[in-house]
PDB file of C-alpha atoms in Angstrom:
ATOM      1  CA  UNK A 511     158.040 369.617 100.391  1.00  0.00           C
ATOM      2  CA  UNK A 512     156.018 366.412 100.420  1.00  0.00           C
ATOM      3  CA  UNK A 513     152.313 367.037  98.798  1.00  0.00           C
ATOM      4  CA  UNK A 514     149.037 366.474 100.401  1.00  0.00           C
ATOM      5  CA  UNK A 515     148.076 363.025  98.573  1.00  0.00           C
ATOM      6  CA  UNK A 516     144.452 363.544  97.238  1.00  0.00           C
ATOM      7  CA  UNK A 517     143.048 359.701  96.776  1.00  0.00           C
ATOM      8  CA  UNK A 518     140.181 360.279  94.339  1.00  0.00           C
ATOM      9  CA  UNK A 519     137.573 357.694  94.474  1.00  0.00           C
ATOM     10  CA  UNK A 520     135.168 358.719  91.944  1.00  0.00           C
ATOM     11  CA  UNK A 521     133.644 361.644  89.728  1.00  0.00           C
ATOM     12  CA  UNK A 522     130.888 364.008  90.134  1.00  0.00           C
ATOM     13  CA  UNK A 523     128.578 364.405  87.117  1.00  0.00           C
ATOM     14  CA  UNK A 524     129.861 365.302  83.642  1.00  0.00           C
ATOM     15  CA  UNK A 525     127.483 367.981  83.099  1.00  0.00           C
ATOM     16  CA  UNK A 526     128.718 369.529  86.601  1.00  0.00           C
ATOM     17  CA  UNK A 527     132.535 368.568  85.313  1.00  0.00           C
ATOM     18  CA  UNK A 528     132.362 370.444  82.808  1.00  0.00           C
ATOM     19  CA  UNK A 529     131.299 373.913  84.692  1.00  0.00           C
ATOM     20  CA  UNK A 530     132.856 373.208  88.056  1.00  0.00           C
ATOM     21  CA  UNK A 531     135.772 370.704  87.533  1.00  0.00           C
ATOM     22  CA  UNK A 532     136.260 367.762  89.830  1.00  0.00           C
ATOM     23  CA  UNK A 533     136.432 366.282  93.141  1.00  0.00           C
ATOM     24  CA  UNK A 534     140.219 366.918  93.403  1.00  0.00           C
ATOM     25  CA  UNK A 535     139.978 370.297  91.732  1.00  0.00           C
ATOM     26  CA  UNK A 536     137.254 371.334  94.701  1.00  0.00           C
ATOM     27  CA  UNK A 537     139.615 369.608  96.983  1.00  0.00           C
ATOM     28  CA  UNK A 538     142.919 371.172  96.107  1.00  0.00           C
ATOM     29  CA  UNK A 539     141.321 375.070  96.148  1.00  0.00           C
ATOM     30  CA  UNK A 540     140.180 374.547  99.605  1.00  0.00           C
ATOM     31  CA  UNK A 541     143.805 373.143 100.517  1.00  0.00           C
ATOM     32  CA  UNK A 542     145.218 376.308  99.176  1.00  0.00           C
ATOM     33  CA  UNK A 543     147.568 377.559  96.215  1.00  0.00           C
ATOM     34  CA  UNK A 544     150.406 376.877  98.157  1.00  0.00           C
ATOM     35  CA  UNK A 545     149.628 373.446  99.027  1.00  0.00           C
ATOM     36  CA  UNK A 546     151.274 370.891  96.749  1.00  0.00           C
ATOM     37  CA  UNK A 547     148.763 368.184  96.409  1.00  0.00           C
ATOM     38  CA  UNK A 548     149.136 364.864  93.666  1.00  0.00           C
ATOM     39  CA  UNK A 549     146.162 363.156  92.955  1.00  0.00           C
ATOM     40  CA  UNK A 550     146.006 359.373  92.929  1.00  0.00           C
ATOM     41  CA  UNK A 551     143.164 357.887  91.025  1.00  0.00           C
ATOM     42  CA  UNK A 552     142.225 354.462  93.204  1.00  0.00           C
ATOM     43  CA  UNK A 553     139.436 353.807  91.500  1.00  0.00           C
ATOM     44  CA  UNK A 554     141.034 353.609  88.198  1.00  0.00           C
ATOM     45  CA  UNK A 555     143.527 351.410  89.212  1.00  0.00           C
ATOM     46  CA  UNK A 556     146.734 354.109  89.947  1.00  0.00           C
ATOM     47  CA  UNK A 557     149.510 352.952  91.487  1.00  0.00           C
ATOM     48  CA  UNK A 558     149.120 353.717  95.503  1.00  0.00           C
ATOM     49  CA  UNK A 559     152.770 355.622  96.983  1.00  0.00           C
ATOM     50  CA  UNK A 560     154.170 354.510  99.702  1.00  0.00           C
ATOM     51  CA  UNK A 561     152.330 356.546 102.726  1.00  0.00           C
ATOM     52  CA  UNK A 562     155.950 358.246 104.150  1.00  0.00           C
ATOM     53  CA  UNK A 563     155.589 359.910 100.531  1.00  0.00           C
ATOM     54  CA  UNK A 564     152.705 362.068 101.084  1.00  0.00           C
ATOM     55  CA  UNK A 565     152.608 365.001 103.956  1.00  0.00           C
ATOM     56  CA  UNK A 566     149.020 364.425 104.577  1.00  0.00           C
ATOM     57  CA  UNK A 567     145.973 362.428 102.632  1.00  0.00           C
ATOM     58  CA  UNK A 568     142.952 363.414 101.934  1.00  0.00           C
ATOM     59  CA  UNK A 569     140.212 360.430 100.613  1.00  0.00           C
ATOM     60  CA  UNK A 570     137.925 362.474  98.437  1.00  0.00           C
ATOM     61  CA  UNK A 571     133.709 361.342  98.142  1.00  0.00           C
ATOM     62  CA  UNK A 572     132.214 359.164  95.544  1.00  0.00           C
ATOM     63  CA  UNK A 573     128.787 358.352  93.541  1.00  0.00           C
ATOM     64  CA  UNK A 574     129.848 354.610  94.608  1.00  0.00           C
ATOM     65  CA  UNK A 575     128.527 352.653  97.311  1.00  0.00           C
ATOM     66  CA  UNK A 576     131.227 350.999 100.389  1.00  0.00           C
ATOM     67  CA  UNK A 577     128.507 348.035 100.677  1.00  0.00           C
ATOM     68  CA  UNK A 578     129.443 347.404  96.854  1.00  0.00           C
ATOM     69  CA  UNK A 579     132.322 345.921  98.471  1.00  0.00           C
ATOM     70  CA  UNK A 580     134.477 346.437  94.579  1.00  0.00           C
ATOM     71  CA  UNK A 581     137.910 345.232  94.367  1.00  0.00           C
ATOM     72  CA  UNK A 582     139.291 348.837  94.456  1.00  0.00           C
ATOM     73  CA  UNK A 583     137.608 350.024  97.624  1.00  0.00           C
ATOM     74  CA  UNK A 584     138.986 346.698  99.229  1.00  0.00           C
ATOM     75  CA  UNK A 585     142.841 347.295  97.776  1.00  0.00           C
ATOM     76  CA  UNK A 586     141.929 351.076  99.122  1.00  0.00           C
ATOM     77  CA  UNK A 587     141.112 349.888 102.568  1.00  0.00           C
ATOM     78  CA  UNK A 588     144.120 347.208 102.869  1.00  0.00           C
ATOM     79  CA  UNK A 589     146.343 350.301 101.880  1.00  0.00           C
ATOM     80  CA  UNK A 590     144.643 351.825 104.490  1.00  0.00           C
ATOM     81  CA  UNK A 591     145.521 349.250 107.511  1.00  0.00           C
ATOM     82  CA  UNK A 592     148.316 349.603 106.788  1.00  0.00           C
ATOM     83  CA  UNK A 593     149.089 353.351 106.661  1.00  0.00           C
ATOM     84  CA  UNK A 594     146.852 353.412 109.662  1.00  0.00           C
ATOM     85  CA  UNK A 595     149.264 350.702 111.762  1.00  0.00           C
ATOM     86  CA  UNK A 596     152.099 352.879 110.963  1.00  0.00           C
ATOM     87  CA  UNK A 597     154.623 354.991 113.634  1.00  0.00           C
ATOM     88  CA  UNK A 598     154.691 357.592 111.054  1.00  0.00           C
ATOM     89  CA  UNK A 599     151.377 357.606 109.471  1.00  0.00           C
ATOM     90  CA  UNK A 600     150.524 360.678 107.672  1.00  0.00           C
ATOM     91  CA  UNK A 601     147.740 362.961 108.893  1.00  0.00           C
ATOM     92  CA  UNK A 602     143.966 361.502 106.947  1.00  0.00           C
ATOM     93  CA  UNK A 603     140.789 363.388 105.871  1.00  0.00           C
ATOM     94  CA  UNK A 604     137.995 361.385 104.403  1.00  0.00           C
ATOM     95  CA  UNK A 605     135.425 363.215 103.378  1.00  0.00           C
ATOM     96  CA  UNK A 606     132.019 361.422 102.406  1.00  0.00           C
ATOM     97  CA  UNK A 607     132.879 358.324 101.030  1.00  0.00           C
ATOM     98  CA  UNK A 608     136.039 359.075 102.292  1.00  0.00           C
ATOM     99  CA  UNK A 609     135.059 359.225 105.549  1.00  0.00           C
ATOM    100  CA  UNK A 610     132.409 355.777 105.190  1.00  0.00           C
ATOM    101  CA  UNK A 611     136.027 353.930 104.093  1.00  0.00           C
ATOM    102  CA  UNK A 612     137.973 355.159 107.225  1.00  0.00           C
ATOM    103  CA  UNK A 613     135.050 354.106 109.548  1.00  0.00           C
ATOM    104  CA  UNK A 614     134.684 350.916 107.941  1.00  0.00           C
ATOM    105  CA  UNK A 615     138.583 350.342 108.070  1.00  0.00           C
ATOM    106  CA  UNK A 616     138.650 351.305 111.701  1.00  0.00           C
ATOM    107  CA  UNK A 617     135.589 348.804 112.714  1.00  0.00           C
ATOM    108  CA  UNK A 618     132.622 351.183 111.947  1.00  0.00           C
ATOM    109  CA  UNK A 619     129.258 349.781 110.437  1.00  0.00           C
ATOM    110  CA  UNK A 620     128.712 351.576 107.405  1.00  0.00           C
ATOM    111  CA  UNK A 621     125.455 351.154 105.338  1.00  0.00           C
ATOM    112  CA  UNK A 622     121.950 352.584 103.471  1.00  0.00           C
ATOM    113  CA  UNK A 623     120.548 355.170 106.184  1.00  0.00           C
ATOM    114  CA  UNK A 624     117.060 353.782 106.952  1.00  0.00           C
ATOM    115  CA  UNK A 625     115.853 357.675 106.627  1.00  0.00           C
ATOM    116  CA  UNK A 626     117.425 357.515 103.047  1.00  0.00           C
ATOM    117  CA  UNK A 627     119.226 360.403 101.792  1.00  0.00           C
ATOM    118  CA  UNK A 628     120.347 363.365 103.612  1.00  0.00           C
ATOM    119  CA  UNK A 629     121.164 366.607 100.466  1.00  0.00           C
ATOM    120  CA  UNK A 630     121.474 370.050 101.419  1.00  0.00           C
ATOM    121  CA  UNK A 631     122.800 372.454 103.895  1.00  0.00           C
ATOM    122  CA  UNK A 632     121.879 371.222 106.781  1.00  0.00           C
ATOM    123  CA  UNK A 633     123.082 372.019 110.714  1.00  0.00           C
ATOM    124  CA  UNK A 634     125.140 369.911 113.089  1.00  0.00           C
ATOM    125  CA  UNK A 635     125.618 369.647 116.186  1.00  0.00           C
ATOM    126  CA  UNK A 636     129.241 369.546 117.863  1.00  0.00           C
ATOM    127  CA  UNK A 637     130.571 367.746 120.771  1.00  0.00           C
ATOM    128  CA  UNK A 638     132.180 369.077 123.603  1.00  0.00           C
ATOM    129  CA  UNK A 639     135.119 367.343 121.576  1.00  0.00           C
ATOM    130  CA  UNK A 640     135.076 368.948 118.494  1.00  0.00           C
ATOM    131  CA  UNK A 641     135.720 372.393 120.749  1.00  0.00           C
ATOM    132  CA  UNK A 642     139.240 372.436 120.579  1.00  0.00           C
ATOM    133  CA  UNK A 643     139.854 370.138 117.398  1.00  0.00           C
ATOM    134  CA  UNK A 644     142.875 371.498 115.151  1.00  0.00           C
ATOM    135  CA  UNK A 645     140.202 371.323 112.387  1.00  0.00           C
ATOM    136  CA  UNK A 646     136.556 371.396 114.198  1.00  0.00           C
ATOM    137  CA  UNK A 647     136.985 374.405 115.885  1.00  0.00           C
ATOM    138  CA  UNK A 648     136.183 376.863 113.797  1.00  0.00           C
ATOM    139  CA  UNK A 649     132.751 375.243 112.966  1.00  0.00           C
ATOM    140  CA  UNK A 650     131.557 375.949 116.351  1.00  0.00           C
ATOM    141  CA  UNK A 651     129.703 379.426 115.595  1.00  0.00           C
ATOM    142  CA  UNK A 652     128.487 378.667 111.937  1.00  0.00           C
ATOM    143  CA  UNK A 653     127.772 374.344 112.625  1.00  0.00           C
ATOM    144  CA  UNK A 654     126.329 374.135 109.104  1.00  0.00           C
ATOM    145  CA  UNK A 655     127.530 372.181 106.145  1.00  0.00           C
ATOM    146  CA  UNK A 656     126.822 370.608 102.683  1.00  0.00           C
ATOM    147  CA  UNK A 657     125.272 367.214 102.450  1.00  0.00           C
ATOM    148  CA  UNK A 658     124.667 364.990  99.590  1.00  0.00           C
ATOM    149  CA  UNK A 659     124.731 361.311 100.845  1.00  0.00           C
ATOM    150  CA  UNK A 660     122.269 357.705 101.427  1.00  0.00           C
ATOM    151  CA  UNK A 661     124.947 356.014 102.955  1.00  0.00           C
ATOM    152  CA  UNK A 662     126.388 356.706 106.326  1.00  0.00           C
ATOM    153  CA  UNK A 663     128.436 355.812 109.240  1.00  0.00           C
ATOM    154  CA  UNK A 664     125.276 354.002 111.261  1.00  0.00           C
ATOM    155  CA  UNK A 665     128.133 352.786 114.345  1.00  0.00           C
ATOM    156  CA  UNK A 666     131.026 354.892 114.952  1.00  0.00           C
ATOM    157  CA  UNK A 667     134.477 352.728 114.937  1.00  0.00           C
ATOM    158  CA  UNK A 668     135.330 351.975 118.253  1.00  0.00           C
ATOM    159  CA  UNK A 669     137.826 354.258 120.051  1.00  0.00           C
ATOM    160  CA  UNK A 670     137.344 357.433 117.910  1.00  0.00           C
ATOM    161  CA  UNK A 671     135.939 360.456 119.407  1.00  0.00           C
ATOM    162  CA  UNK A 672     132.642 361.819 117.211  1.00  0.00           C
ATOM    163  CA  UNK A 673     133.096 365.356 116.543  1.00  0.00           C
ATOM    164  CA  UNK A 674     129.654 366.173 115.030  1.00  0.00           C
ATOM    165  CA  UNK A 675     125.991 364.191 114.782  1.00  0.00           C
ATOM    166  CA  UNK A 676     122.443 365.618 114.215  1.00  0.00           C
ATOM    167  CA  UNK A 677     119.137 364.455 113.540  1.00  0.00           C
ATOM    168  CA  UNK A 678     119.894 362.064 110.726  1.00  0.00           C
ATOM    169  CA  UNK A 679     123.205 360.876 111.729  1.00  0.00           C
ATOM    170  CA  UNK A 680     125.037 359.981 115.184  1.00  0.00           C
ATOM    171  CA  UNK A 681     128.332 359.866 113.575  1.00  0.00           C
ATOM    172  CA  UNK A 682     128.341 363.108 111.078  1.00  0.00           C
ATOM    173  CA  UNK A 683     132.316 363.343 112.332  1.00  0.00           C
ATOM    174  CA  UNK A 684     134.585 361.411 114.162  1.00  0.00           C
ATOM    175  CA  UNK A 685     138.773 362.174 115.120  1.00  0.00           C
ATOM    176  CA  UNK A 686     140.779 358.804 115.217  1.00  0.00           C
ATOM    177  CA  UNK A 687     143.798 359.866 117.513  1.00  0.00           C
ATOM    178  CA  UNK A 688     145.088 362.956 116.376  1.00  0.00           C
ATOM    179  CA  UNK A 689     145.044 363.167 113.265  1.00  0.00           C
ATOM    180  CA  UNK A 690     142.752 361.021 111.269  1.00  0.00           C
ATOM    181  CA  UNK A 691     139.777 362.819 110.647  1.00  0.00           C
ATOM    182  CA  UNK A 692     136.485 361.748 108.992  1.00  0.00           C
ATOM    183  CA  UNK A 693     133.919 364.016 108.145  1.00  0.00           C
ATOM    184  CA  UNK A 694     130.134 363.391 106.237  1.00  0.00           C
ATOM    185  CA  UNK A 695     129.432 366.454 105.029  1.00  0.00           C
ATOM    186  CA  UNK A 696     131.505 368.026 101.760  1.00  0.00           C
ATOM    187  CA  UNK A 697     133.363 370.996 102.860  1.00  0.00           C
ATOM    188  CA  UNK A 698     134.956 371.262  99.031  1.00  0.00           C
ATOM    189  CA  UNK A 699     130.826 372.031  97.910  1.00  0.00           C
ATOM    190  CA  UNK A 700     130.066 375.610  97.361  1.00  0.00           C
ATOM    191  CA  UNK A 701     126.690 376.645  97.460  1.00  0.00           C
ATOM    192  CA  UNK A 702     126.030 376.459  93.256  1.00  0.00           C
ATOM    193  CA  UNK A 703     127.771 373.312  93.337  1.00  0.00           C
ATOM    194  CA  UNK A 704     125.176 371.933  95.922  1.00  0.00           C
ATOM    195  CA  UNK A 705     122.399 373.459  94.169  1.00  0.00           C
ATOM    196  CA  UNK A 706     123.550 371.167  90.785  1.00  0.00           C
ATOM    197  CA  UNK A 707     123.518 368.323  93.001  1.00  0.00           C
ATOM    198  CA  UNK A 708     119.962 368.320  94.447  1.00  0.00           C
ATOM    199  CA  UNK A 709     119.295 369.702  90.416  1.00  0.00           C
ATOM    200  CA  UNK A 710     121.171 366.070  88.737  1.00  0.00           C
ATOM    201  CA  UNK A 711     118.933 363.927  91.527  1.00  0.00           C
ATOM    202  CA  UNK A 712     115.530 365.356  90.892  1.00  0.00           C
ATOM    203  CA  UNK A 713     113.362 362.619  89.881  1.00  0.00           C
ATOM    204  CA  UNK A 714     116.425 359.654  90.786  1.00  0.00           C
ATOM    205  CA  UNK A 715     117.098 359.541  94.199  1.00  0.00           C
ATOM    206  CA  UNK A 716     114.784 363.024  95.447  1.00  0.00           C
ATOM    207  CA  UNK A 717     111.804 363.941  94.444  1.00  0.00           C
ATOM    208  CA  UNK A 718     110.872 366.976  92.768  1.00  0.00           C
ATOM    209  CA  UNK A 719     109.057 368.226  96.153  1.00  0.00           C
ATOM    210  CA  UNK A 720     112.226 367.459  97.854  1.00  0.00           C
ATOM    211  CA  UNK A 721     114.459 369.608  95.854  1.00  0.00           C
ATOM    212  CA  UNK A 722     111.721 372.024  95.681  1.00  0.00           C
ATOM    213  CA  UNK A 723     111.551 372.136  99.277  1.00  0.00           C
ATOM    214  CA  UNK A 724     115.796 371.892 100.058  1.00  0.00           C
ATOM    215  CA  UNK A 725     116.668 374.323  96.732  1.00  0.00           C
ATOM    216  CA  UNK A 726     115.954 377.554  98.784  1.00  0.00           C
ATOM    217  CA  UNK A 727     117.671 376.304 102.097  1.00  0.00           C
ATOM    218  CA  UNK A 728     120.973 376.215 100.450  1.00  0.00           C
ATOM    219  CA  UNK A 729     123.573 378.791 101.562  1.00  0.00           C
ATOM    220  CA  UNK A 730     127.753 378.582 101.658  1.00  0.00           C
ATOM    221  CA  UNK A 731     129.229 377.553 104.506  1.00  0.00           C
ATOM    222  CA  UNK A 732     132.231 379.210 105.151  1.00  0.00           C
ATOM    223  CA  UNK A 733     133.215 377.867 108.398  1.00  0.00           C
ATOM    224  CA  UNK A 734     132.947 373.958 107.423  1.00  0.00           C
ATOM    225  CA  UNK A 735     134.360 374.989 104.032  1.00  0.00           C
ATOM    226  CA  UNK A 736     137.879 376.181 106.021  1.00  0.00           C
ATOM    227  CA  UNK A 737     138.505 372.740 107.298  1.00  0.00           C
ATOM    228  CA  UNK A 738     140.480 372.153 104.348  1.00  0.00           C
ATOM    229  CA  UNK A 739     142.468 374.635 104.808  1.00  0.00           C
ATOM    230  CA  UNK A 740     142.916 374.172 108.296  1.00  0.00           C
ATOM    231  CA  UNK A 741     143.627 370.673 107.854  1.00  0.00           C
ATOM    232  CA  UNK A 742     146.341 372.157 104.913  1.00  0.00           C
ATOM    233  CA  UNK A 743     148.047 374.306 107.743  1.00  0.00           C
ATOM    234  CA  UNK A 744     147.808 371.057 110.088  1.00  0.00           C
ATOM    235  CA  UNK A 745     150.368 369.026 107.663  1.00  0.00           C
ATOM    236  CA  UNK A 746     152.111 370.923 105.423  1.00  0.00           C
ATOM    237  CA  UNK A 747     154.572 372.630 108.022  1.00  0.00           C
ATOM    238  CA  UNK A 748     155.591 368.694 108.770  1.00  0.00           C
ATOM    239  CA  UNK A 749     156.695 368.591 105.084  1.00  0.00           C
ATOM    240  CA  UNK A 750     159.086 370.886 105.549  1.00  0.00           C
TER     241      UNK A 750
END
């Protein structure tokens, strides 16, 4: 069975590493025990697989900024093209920064949000598209999710459909054909590990009346939490 290929992109904050683990570990429990996943460390310089290697791909977030424009992001996004431009390319997730690369790859403007950051658990809204979406769906009675961003999608990539916007953002989610997905919100963040975000960014990028103010608003979110594993059901029966 081919594994789900996680492409890590960055780290979240040692003092958080060291209680909660990582970006792939967060990634790889919502996949599932049962999905085989290899992580691929782009921004340390690992070796990129061939994309017929990997059942699906999932392009994990990152304390990095796209506008940075670093030499990895651009080897990422040329690896990218061309998995994208393939008969046979494998099923995509970005999530986050994840998601900011696949827009910008596909044509999407992708830069500081004039309304600065967006941190929290915050509600979306779904489109009539996101209805019937193999991985959307189920966010359609619970539309809330975890958000810890300053960048974001500003113009959707043309051609996608946009599965999700709200207040702050008109592009929260977008589907490129059937199954490239790109989501802003982090649906490997539990509730304690958003709570440590907003915590690490008092007095840096939030002030201590916005965490004070966000702190109690945080909740899980079960329903955007299962789109990993309903994006793990999507591609690992194709490995077979």
């Amino acid at each position: 069975m081919k594994p789900v290929l996680i492409l890590k992109t960055g780290s979240t904050f040692p003092t958080l590493r060291q209680h909660y683990g990582d970006f792939e570990h967060w990634i790889s429990n919502g996949l599932g025990e049962h999905t085989p996943v290899r992580v691929v460390d782009a921004l340390d310089g690992d070796a990129l697989p061939h994309p017929a290697e990997a059942a699906g791909v999932v392009i994990t977030g990152s304390h990095a900024m796209l506008t940075d424009e670093a030499p990895w992001m651009r080897r990422l996004m040329r690896w990218l093209e061309d998995a994208l431009g393939r008969a046979e390319a494998p099923p995509m997730l970005g999530i986050c920064f994840g998601h900011q690369l696949l827009a910008r790859t596909l044509g999407g403007d992708v830069d500081d949000h004039p309304l600065g950051m967006e941190a929290g658990t915050v509600a979306l809204r779904l489109t009539a598209a996101a209805r019937t979406d193999a991985l959307f769906a189920g966010l359609w009675d619970q539309p809330w999710a975890q958000m810890m961003h300053r960048q974001s999608v500003l113009v959707a990539p043309p051609g996608v459909d946009v599965l999700a916007s709200n207040g702050h953002d008109s592009c929260q989610a977008f589907r490129y054909g059937h199954q490239v997905w790109g989501c802003q919100f982090h649906p490997e963040f539990s509730a304690d590990v958003t709570r440590a975000y907003l915590q690490a960014q008092r007095g840096a990028l939030l002030s201590n009346q916005q965490v004070d103010d966000t702190l109690p608003r945080v909740r899980e979110c079960p329903q955007a939490s299962s789109l990993l594993g309903h994006f793990a059901s999507h591609v690992v029966p194709a490995a077979a």
